[in-house]
Amino acid sequence: MNKILSAEFIAPDIKRFVIEAPLIARKRKPGQFVIVRVRENGERIPLTIVDGSPETGFITLMVQGIGKTTKTMNQLKSGDFVQDVVGPLGKPTHIEKFGFVVCVCGGVGTAEVLPIAKALKEAGNRVITIIGARTKELVVAEFEMRTVCDEVIVTTDDGTYGKKGFVTEALSAILNTDRKPDFVLAVGPLPMMKAIAEMTRPYKIHTEVSLNSIMIDGTGMCGGCRANIGGKTQFVCVDGPEFDAHLVDFDQIAQRQKQFVAQERISLDRFVHENHTCKLDSYINQQEKS
Amino acid sequence: MENLPVLTKKDRMAIPRQKMPEQAPEIRKRNFNEVNLGFDEKTAVLEANRCLDCPRPTCIDGCPVRIKIPDFIRMIVQKDFLGAAEKIKEDNLLPSICGRVCPQEEQCEKTCVLRGKFQAVSIGRLERFVADYERKYGNFTPPHFLPSNGKKIAIVGSGPSGLACASDLIQWGYDVTIFEALHEFGGVLVYGIPEFRLPKEILRYEINNLKKIGVKFIKNFIVGKTLTIDELMNEEGFDAVYLCVGAGLPWFMNIPGESLMGVYSANEFLTRVNLMKAYQFPEADTPIHIGKNAVVIGGGNTAMDAVRTAMRLGAETATIVYRRSEVEMPARIEEIHHAKEEGIVFRMLTNPVEFVSDENGWVKKVRSVRMELGEPDASGRRRPIPIPGSEFDIDADLVVVAIGNGSNPLISQTTPDLKCNKWGNILVNDTSGRTSKRGVFAGGDIVSGGATVILAMGEGRNAAKSIDEFIKTGDWDETDRLSQPTP
């Protein structure tokens, strides 16, 4: 059991948790993840470690409430316990001085990119980060990102904040200049990562994406997270989670992500029925923290 | 003890081998309760009376942990069931597990003098009987302990090998900690072997007993990630480490369609159902796809567990597809027999070549070829050869690939001075379990590549002896010849 030291909504349905996990806090490196089981009889889900400090023994996780498990987790408050937390898992991001780096992130992926962007900057890179969100209130970690990057570009689909449009348009503007990036990292929804991969492919710019697959153990035992990378079967949990974007078969991953859609629907309906959640919920919780 | 009539050898040989009471196939194929119900006292005594109590018992030679078989059977004859349990525990602390999952027909019962015409004594069923009797009626009595010696031993993995190693070392005065990566203890006994073969309640009981005698259990801890072996030894003060992390990456067949929806590795399929309790979905959160036509590829015990699980989840047809013939199947005869009784279809000499997709990305057929047997291969079994032009399709909306495992890479990745073979199995000195790294021992599937519960336990106990010797003498032969196991 791991104690939650703080839990607050930073955007609708997106909650930031600070959790006691001293050994993981000491070991984790940017790009790694933990497997979390919220409750007894709960499922095991992978969550990227957003931050962590060996001094305090805390790690930070960011949870977007989409299905039953993430919504159950987002009901937890500071002082509550998470049933199981194990890690750090996966290979850390490869950090080196590439020169000019562009990080492209969508939604909650922004929080996951934050420690990586910081490490890339500290390694001597010039770092531009593009943050994309559907609408203004879903833009997360922008302020923190500005403190570690040379430049931050925000795009929103509806134009309520930053530039109106998609991250791809912002990246396109950079690719059309003379100084092409030496390295591009994309973390976010699959269609976004696929689009970024296709954009950098003609320029042969080394591009990495962080995959988020269905997992159980997270240690290479079950093979549920397998993905086709350059024609070879790789396991996201032990060979990844970051892969060369130009080798990833995104369509296959997208399809495999859908294998439990019917069951996820059943679980979510039961959750909604049991909890009578309404759209005010995240708003009410936000009020609590202040 | 009551006075018993003395039976002659002829009397004993006249008693037929007693049948194991079972749930009826038609009922059990739709539930997860244990298939075998166990002997009652009367049947156990009758079966025990079949033992000829040979002056030079050969059954013991067939047991990897050398249980004093005639001694405990004699105590059953005398109705001293708790005494019989104690006798087994001198050599095996987990009899209720071994009595269920050991392949006795390949071990102790294979070397019983009655094998063949008269049929071997049901040693496994008797072992199971006394273990269950003790759990039900006995008080847990801690075994005899040596005084604490203050030496700390880390055991990496809480499967059968780790539990067996821990049970010896704790009795010899060591401070033993078992590290487990998952959220429950037991390794393959909890994620792999289904409830209907090994009820989890029994496993929990055995693990609780180890806790009672002082073994420390730490879950959610991945050695190699949470802490490395070097950190355990240099910073956390462990004097020796036993690596028994079990099997790792599941093998696939590398044929088209393996990533289709509805295709699982046996590890994933069984872990979802056993560890994560997907058969209770939606009460338990982890889902599983329930197939109408389930096809399981492979011929081992894992394949049998998977196909019988698919049947219990509600499949209309559940089929084993195996590329050799039934005699070459590595699964236990009892499991094959049970599976057949439950209506599992066996398609022998059949090898999948492709998983065919429906329009939505779900598997709908297993395209296969028929095989014939040629000359014996390296394993001594006749090599299966595809028959040209024999392709045919088997309807399937659930496919489980149960063809074995590679090794787990997490420890070797973070322990460069640990020598492994090209498949990633840790190399050890055959007799001692010593690895290439001082103070580090290994055993179980991470060394053998995949074997049985009792062999893993035997290696665990072997490692316990070597660890004890190493701690006492400090000797470490750097010129050890390390073996190359072939998975």
XYZ file of N, CA and C in Angstrom, chain A residues 1-2 23-24 26-27 32 35 37 39-44 68-69 72 83-92 214-228 233 235 237-239 252 255-260 262-264 266-267 270, chain B residues 180-184 191 219-222 224-228 231 235-236 247-250 252 254 258-265 267-269 271-272 275-277 280-290 357 359-362 405 408-410 413:
366
model
N 0.850 -1.201 0.000
C 0.000 0.000 0.000
C 0.885 1.250 0.000
N 0.569 2.168 -0.875
C 1.348 3.400 -0.960
C 0.451 4.598 -0.653
N 11.775 3.887 -2.834
C 12.756 3.207 -3.681
C 12.585 3.593 -5.140
N 11.333 3.730 -5.562
C 11.077 4.117 -6.953
C 11.551 5.562 -7.171
N 13.938 7.002 -5.807
C 15.392 7.033 -5.862
C 15.897 6.557 -7.220
N 15.203 5.596 -7.798
C 15.710 4.940 -8.985
C 15.198 5.487 -10.319
N 10.490 6.473 -17.639
C 10.082 5.192 -17.042
C 8.669 5.270 -16.476
N 3.643 0.342 -12.582
C 2.356 -0.336 -12.713
C 1.607 -0.106 -11.406
N -2.020 -0.729 -9.147
C -3.295 -1.403 -8.950
C -4.022 -0.598 -7.886
N -7.049 -0.885 -6.372
C -7.790 -1.515 -5.274
C -7.670 -3.029 -5.388
N -8.087 -3.732 -4.357
C -8.167 -5.189 -4.384
C -9.107 -5.577 -5.520
N -8.762 -6.594 -6.270
C -9.539 -6.990 -7.456
C -9.443 -6.006 -8.610
N -8.585 -5.010 -8.469
C -8.425 -4.025 -9.537
C -7.505 -4.533 -10.616
N -7.488 -3.835 -11.764
C -6.559 -4.247 -12.822
C -5.238 -3.513 -12.646
N -4.228 -4.004 -13.337
C -2.901 -3.381 -13.282
C -2.761 -2.478 -14.496
N -12.862 2.831 -16.077
C -13.217 2.591 -14.679
C -12.020 2.740 -13.739
N -10.886 2.132 -14.140
C -9.739 2.141 -13.234
C -9.202 3.549 -13.006
N -11.663 5.485 -10.952
C -11.619 5.060 -9.544
C -10.417 5.698 -8.859
N -3.423 0.582 -3.709
C -3.168 -0.804 -3.326
C -1.725 -1.247 -3.628
N -1.306 -1.069 -4.870
C 0.022 -1.529 -5.280
C 0.668 -0.535 -6.249
N 1.951 -0.297 -6.040
C 2.736 0.501 -6.994
C 4.057 -0.241 -7.173
N 4.418 -0.532 -8.412
C 5.675 -1.262 -8.631
C 6.456 -0.629 -9.784
N 7.784 -0.570 -9.601
C 8.616 0.012 -10.641
C 9.983 0.374 -10.084
N 10.742 1.200 -10.769
C 10.427 1.803 -12.064
C 10.607 0.790 -13.188
N 9.737 0.838 -14.183
C 9.764 -0.127 -15.277
C 10.084 0.548 -16.602
N 10.484 -0.271 -17.546
C 10.810 0.224 -18.881
C 12.200 0.840 -18.914
N 12.654 1.039 -20.156
C 13.976 1.659 -20.309
C 13.839 3.173 -20.194
N 14.792 3.840 -19.540
C 14.742 5.296 -19.483
C 14.947 5.889 -20.880
N -1.590 -2.001 -23.421
C -2.239 -2.795 -22.382
C -1.169 -3.699 -21.776
N -1.049 -3.681 -20.456
C -0.029 -4.501 -19.781
C -0.638 -5.194 -18.587
N 0.012 -6.273 -18.152
C -0.387 -6.862 -16.873
C 0.802 -6.777 -15.910
N 1.810 -7.605 -16.143
C 2.899 -7.630 -15.166
C 3.891 -6.488 -15.366
N 4.131 -6.088 -16.609
C 5.084 -5.005 -16.856
C 6.531 -5.449 -16.823
N 6.777 -6.759 -16.709
C 8.156 -7.249 -16.620
C 8.515 -8.196 -17.765
N 7.678 -8.249 -18.804
C 8.008 -9.087 -19.946
C 7.421 -10.479 -19.881
N 6.594 -10.739 -18.897
C 6.102 -12.104 -18.714
C 4.866 -12.403 -19.560
N 3.949 -11.431 -19.703
C 2.667 -11.773 -20.322
C 2.647 -11.569 -21.838
N 3.399 -10.606 -22.335
C 3.429 -10.395 -23.782
C 2.215 -9.659 -24.321
N 1.354 -9.176 -23.443
C 0.156 -8.460 -23.891
C 0.480 -7.141 -24.567
N 1.627 -6.571 -24.238
C 1.984 -5.248 -24.759
C 2.747 -5.342 -26.073
N 2.808 -6.519 -26.676
C 3.663 -6.688 -27.848
C 3.247 -5.764 -28.986
N 4.271 -5.275 -29.678
C 4.031 -4.359 -30.787
C 4.999 -4.717 -31.905
N 4.580 -4.402 -33.121
C 5.428 -4.663 -34.277
C 6.320 -3.452 -34.516
N 8.604 -8.445 -33.390
C 7.755 -8.308 -32.210
C 8.601 -7.846 -31.035
N 8.388 -6.074 -26.923
C 7.511 -5.879 -25.774
C 7.692 -4.452 -25.263
N 6.907 -3.126 -22.510
C 7.310 -3.009 -21.103
C 8.810 -3.156 -20.890
N 9.468 -4.059 -21.607
C 10.901 -4.249 -21.368
C 11.784 -3.720 -22.502
N 11.262 -3.689 -23.725
C 12.050 -3.156 -24.844
C 11.799 -1.662 -25.013
N -1.513 -1.242 -36.137
C -1.685 -2.477 -35.378
C -1.852 -2.189 -33.886
N -5.265 -0.916 -33.168
C -6.249 -1.991 -33.194
C -6.201 -2.819 -31.900
N -4.992 -3.144 -31.477
C -4.868 -3.946 -30.247
C -5.399 -3.212 -29.014
N -5.290 -1.876 -29.041
C -5.807 -1.088 -27.915
C -7.318 -1.246 -27.774
N -7.962 -1.670 -28.877
C -9.430 -1.748 -28.857
C -9.946 -3.113 -28.412
N -9.037 -4.048 -28.069
C -9.512 -5.419 -27.875
C -10.463 -5.606 -26.707
N -10.459 -4.681 -25.759
C -11.367 -4.857 -24.621
C -12.430 -3.762 -24.556
N -15.475 -3.581 -25.461
C -16.796 -4.007 -24.976
C -16.787 -4.155 -23.457
N -15.728 -4.783 -22.932
C -15.657 -4.976 -21.486
C -15.425 -3.649 -20.759
N -14.623 -2.776 -21.390
C -14.370 -1.468 -20.771
C -15.679 -0.694 -20.624
N -18.675 -2.042 -20.224
C -19.432 -2.649 -19.120
C -18.922 -2.126 -17.782
N -17.597 -2.109 -17.632
C -17.003 -1.649 -16.371
C -17.348 -0.198 -16.097
N -20.969 0.314 -15.081
C -21.164 -0.060 -13.673
C -20.621 1.009 -12.753
N 9.224 -10.340 -4.445
C 8.283 -10.741 -5.499
C 7.901 -9.521 -6.344
N 7.910 -9.704 -7.661
C 7.589 -8.590 -8.565
C 6.091 -8.310 -8.622
N 5.281 -9.351 -8.503
C 3.833 -9.163 -8.619
C 3.224 -8.769 -7.259
N 1.902 -8.617 -7.250
C 1.255 -8.189 -6.007
C 0.790 -9.374 -5.158
N 1.025 -10.599 -5.630
C 0.718 -11.774 -4.813
C 1.892 -12.731 -4.851
N -0.021 -17.314 -10.686
C -0.459 -16.728 -11.958
C -0.678 -17.783 -13.038
N 6.486 -7.761 -1.528
C 5.889 -7.804 -2.873
C 6.147 -6.494 -3.613
N 5.717 -6.430 -4.857
C 5.889 -5.223 -5.690
C 7.339 -4.755 -5.709
N 8.251 -5.679 -5.812
C 9.675 -5.336 -5.757
C 10.380 -6.086 -6.880
N 10.946 -5.331 -7.821
C 11.568 -5.973 -8.973
C 13.075 -5.854 -8.858
N 16.630 -5.842 -9.944
C 17.102 -5.447 -11.275
C 16.545 -4.084 -11.660
N 15.432 -3.713 -11.047
C 14.824 -2.409 -11.330
C 14.674 -1.580 -10.054
N 13.893 -2.107 -9.097
C 13.683 -1.369 -7.849
C 15.031 -1.245 -7.121
N 15.736 -2.354 -7.019
C 17.140 -2.346 -6.583
C 17.871 -3.400 -7.408
N 19.157 -3.180 -7.658
C 19.922 -4.182 -8.400
C 20.498 -5.208 -7.415
N 23.175 -3.657 -5.370
C 22.660 -2.833 -4.265
C 22.172 -3.694 -3.100
N 24.648 -2.584 -0.395
C 24.016 -1.544 0.417
C 23.022 -2.110 1.424
N 22.311 -3.153 1.043
C 21.284 -3.686 1.940
C 21.809 -4.833 2.799
N 10.172 -18.233 -15.524
C 10.189 -18.080 -16.975
C 9.965 -16.623 -17.322
N 10.300 -16.275 -18.535
C 10.151 -14.872 -18.929
C 9.338 -14.733 -20.178
N 9.870 -13.970 -21.091
C 9.174 -13.611 -22.323
C 8.542 -14.816 -23.012
N 7.242 -14.774 -23.228
C 6.592 -15.903 -23.903
C 7.023 -15.983 -25.373
N 6.405 -16.710 -29.265
C 5.344 -16.753 -30.267
C 5.877 -17.556 -31.441
N 5.963 -16.593 -34.657
C 6.439 -15.782 -35.778
C 5.747 -16.161 -37.083
N -0.204 -12.918 -35.621
C -0.039 -13.186 -34.199
C -0.451 -12.019 -33.306
N -0.558 -10.816 -33.901
C -0.967 -9.669 -33.094
C -2.451 -9.366 -33.232
N -3.182 -10.230 -33.925
C -4.624 -10.010 -34.045
C -5.276 -10.009 -32.676
N -6.418 -9.334 -32.581
C -7.166 -9.372 -31.332
C -7.720 -10.783 -31.143
N -7.678 -11.250 -29.905
C -8.139 -12.601 -29.615
C -6.997 -13.610 -29.568
N -5.770 -13.160 -29.867
C -4.611 -14.052 -29.781
C -3.805 -13.679 -28.532
N -3.612 -14.629 -27.649
C -2.881 -14.381 -26.407
C -1.706 -15.352 -26.281
N -0.714 -14.939 -25.505
C 0.247 -15.932 -25.013
C -0.440 -16.664 -23.860
N 0.852 -17.199 -21.050
C 1.134 -16.419 -19.839
C 0.076 -15.345 -19.621
N -0.246 -14.621 -20.701
C -1.221 -13.540 -20.546
C -2.607 -14.106 -20.226
N -2.994 -15.113 -20.996
C -4.323 -15.692 -20.822
C -4.507 -16.219 -19.394
N -2.618 -15.561 -16.700
C -2.441 -14.527 -15.677
C -3.715 -13.709 -15.509
N -4.340 -13.378 -16.637
C -5.605 -12.647 -16.543
C -6.622 -13.428 -15.717
N -4.315 -14.877 -11.732
C -3.852 -13.815 -10.826
C -4.866 -12.675 -10.746
N -5.376 -12.270 -11.913
C -6.238 -11.083 -11.957
C -7.723 -11.430 -11.830
N -8.047 -12.728 -11.749
C -9.417 -13.189 -11.536
C -10.403 -12.710 -12.600
N -14.042 -13.582 -12.883
C -15.063 -12.919 -12.070
C -15.467 -11.566 -12.641
N -14.953 -11.221 -13.824
C -15.308 -9.947 -14.434
C -16.835 -9.849 -14.565
N -17.490 -8.732 -14.279
C -16.903 -7.432 -13.937
C -16.702 -7.168 -12.440
N -16.910 -8.172 -11.579
C -16.603 -7.933 -10.158
C -15.105 -7.659 -9.998
N -14.283 -8.433 -10.679
C -12.861 -8.105 -10.780
C -12.717 -7.257 -12.047
N -11.775 -6.297 -12.012
C -11.733 -5.310 -13.104
C -11.058 -5.803 -14.378
N -10.214 -6.821 -14.281
C -9.443 -7.243 -15.452
C -10.311 -8.079 -16.394
N -10.406 -7.673 -17.654
C -11.254 -8.410 -18.591
C -10.513 -9.545 -19.295
N -11.275 -10.425 -19.890
C -10.725 -11.469 -20.761
C -11.723 -11.670 -21.885
N -11.197 -11.998 -23.040
C -12.078 -12.277 -24.165
C -12.552 -13.718 -24.061
N -13.870 -13.907 -24.102
C -14.407 -15.266 -23.994
C -14.708 -15.781 -25.394
N -7.600 -13.140 -40.096
C -8.366 -12.056 -39.474
C -9.769 -11.945 -40.050
N -13.017 -9.005 -40.586
C -12.922 -7.646 -41.138
C -12.599 -6.609 -40.056
N -12.704 -6.985 -38.763
C -12.439 -6.007 -37.702
C -11.123 -6.236 -36.961
N -10.302 -7.108 -37.470
C -9.013 -7.328 -36.812
C -9.028 -8.396 -35.736
N -10.124 -9.162 -35.646
C -10.171 -10.279 -34.700
C -9.803 -11.569 -35.430
N 8.534 -20.506 -23.044
C 9.004 -19.170 -22.683
C 10.490 -19.035 -22.910
N 13.628 -14.047 -18.695
C 13.344 -12.668 -18.327
C 14.626 -11.838 -18.406
N 14.576 -10.709 -19.108
C 15.808 -9.946 -19.324
C 16.154 -8.956 -18.213
N 15.270 -8.747 -17.240
C 15.466 -7.620 -16.320
C 16.710 -7.760 -15.458
N 20.008 -7.675 -17.719
C 20.254 -6.312 -18.227
C 21.010 -5.452 -17.222
